[in-house]
Amino acid sequence: MKHATLVLAFFVLFVLVAIAQKRTIVNPTYEVKNSGIDNVAKIELTDTATLLSMHITFVPHWWVTYDSADVIRDCATGSEYKVKELRGGVFNKYIWMPDSGDSTIVLVFPPLPASVKKIDYNKQIFGISLDRTATGTRKPAVVSPSINKWIQEQLSKAPKATLENYELPTFFNDKQSRLIGCIKGYDPRLGFSTGIIYVANELTREDYPVVIKIEPDGRFEAEIPMNMPKYTHAIFNERYGIPFYIEPGQTLCMILDWDEFLTANRKANIRYPFKNIEYRGALASLNKELLTYPTSQFSYEVFDKKRKTMAPLDFKADQLKGYDNNMTQYSEYVKQHSLSQKAKTLLCNRIMLENANILFNYAMDRNYYAKQDSTNKMLKIPVPVSYYDFLKQLPLNDPSLLVCNEFSEFINRFEYNELFMKTQAQFYASQNAPQLKPEKNFLEYLDEEKIQITPEGRKFLSIVVKEHPTDDERKQLEQMREVSKNINEKYKELLFKYSQKYVLPLAQSNNIKREIEIWKLKDCTLNNEMGLEPNMIYEIAKVRSLNFSFKNAASKENASALWNFLKQGIKTPYLTTTGQELLSKAFPEKQVASKPLPQSAYADVFRKIIDPFKGKVLFIDFWATTCGPCVGGIKEMKATRAKYVNNPDFDFIFITDQKSSPEKDYNNFVKEQEMKNTYRLSTDDFNMLRQLFKFNGIPRYVVIDQKGDVLNDKFEMWNFETELGKILPAYNK
């Protein structure tokens, strides 16, 4: 009996010690997280380890990884504890998700001091409670009274009247709009404090990235330059697009829920359709109508297979069958739901434009894929002209087409469609393309400039400048390769100056004449092959060509000749006004040497970078390690940077962002290229600079003068040596 009592006492003591040494928290609460994939299902705290059981929910047959550098962090002290073991997987190796899309692993960390009350897991899950009594379901986030009051104040200042329809007299309107709202459940620890709206002027090809500034309490706002109504997206956390419709001069409010962002994170295999959005303001009901319409997911894999296995007319018939089904679904939906006329118009337009884009994309890439797969007979079947008769079904004079997000792709495919491109190619291949003949050849230019040249050099050039050299002269040129090399090296700068004086102006004037002839041929193609009358979409294509054409026109006289021809076929007043403004912008009456940076938070980010270099001209390079052209440009300029290193007059500055330039790749490349003055900004700060200089794509080059003003915000770095002499005459060779 005594022995049994001792055994029982020992067992009780053992259990009490075990309980004291092990504490388990099931479904611990947390404050905020930016991963919808990882969920801490259980935490076990012992004297020897801290175990986090992670329940993973993700796309079936996709993978996740865990890093040997993962940590948990004491929220109070910031002390970090690095992971020691991964159970259920291998560090830095793929863990494939099963059919269910659910899996569990255990991360083993060092033991935590008893004083730790809350921990963070990496920079993914914040404020995980170690209190066993604090488990349970999190309460849904709500809009705070202060934010509600702010929203009401902002909306009270906005116009109450919206567009009645999309007819031309009121459709185009140059007024700024505002997007406001809040993200319920937002926390600055999520790692982003900006969103972005890709605002594009479809009439001019100009991009206006607009930053959405997010305050610590989750409220956000953005001011959007507009010239027409748009149905577009606001991008948050670099990944998630939230749809919204807005009109010039209006203010729209969106209330978003961070939990839905986490759902989108889990469903990364699709373009997640956000539905839990509350709109407020005069355009709220129309936004809700557009949001709730059921849409299907486009499958690129299915499209790609059809493109490579179906003949053009078979693909078209198949696509039009799907289009008819979508239109039938739309008609049934309209019968069952009370929709505004504007909603009906936009929903119908989106279906039509998506269908047209798919048909265009099939035809557009066939030559590329045919070269990749020369044995594929389907890809060798030419696309007949009749393939494009789907364009006849589109309302090409209806401005409402421009509202839809799909229009951006449509207008690009329309202006570069196969029939137009063939017309252009045939023109250049024909004898109608005028040949260049400068007023003076290079040899005559050297004599004009009284440049001494060797007899061998003179003989070589006298043959080179001939339009029709004899066979014997061609043989002589082959034997004079060393002379050719010496001339190219010795007279490099003179060749450039000759080109600038005699060749380039002639080429640019000739380019305008060619463009006019090509547009005449396109007019015929539009009417005779495509069976279309002149229309507003075709007018837009003409206006969209102007920026590039004016840039290469050299003189206002040349540019005006082109514009005077094109505007004869433009009947939409706003487009005529836009074209005239582009001409005035390209050739201003008064040249402005530089312009000061605006007084804004965006400019302040930039000033912090450039202020230490005051007194120097700065060549700013916006780049990324993940951008091929950026990397190539920096490599090409390495010798030039070395040539001018430590010079007192100008300097190079390189700006990238953390997401586009991973730290390891960034450090290695900077070292390899011997780059100085490099800045790797947060995505938020980089977004601000994108808005400041209005760029989406990189590389982008900007020149800042000695006072810190903007000298050129679209600098051509490839022509650095020549442009340097124009900016700093002392370097003019």
Tab-separated table of C-alpha atoms in Angstrom, residues 20 102 130 280 283 410 426 435 501 559 706:
chain	number	residue	atom	x	y	z
A	20	ALA	CA	4.590	23.317	-15.888
A	102	ASP	CA	-4.573	21.765	-47.068
A	130	LEU	CA	0.560	33.436	-26.169
A	280	ARG	CA	-20.288	55.269	-51.570
A	283	LEU	CA	-21.536	56.627	-58.536
A	410	PHE	CA	-8.257	46.827	-78.203
A	426	GLN	CA	4.383	46.666	-98.784
A	435	GLN	CA	15.241	57.457	-101.669
A	501	LYS	CA	23.499	68.773	-90.793
A	559	ALA	CA	5.068	68.105	-88.038
A	706	GLN	CA	22.857	72.250	-61.005
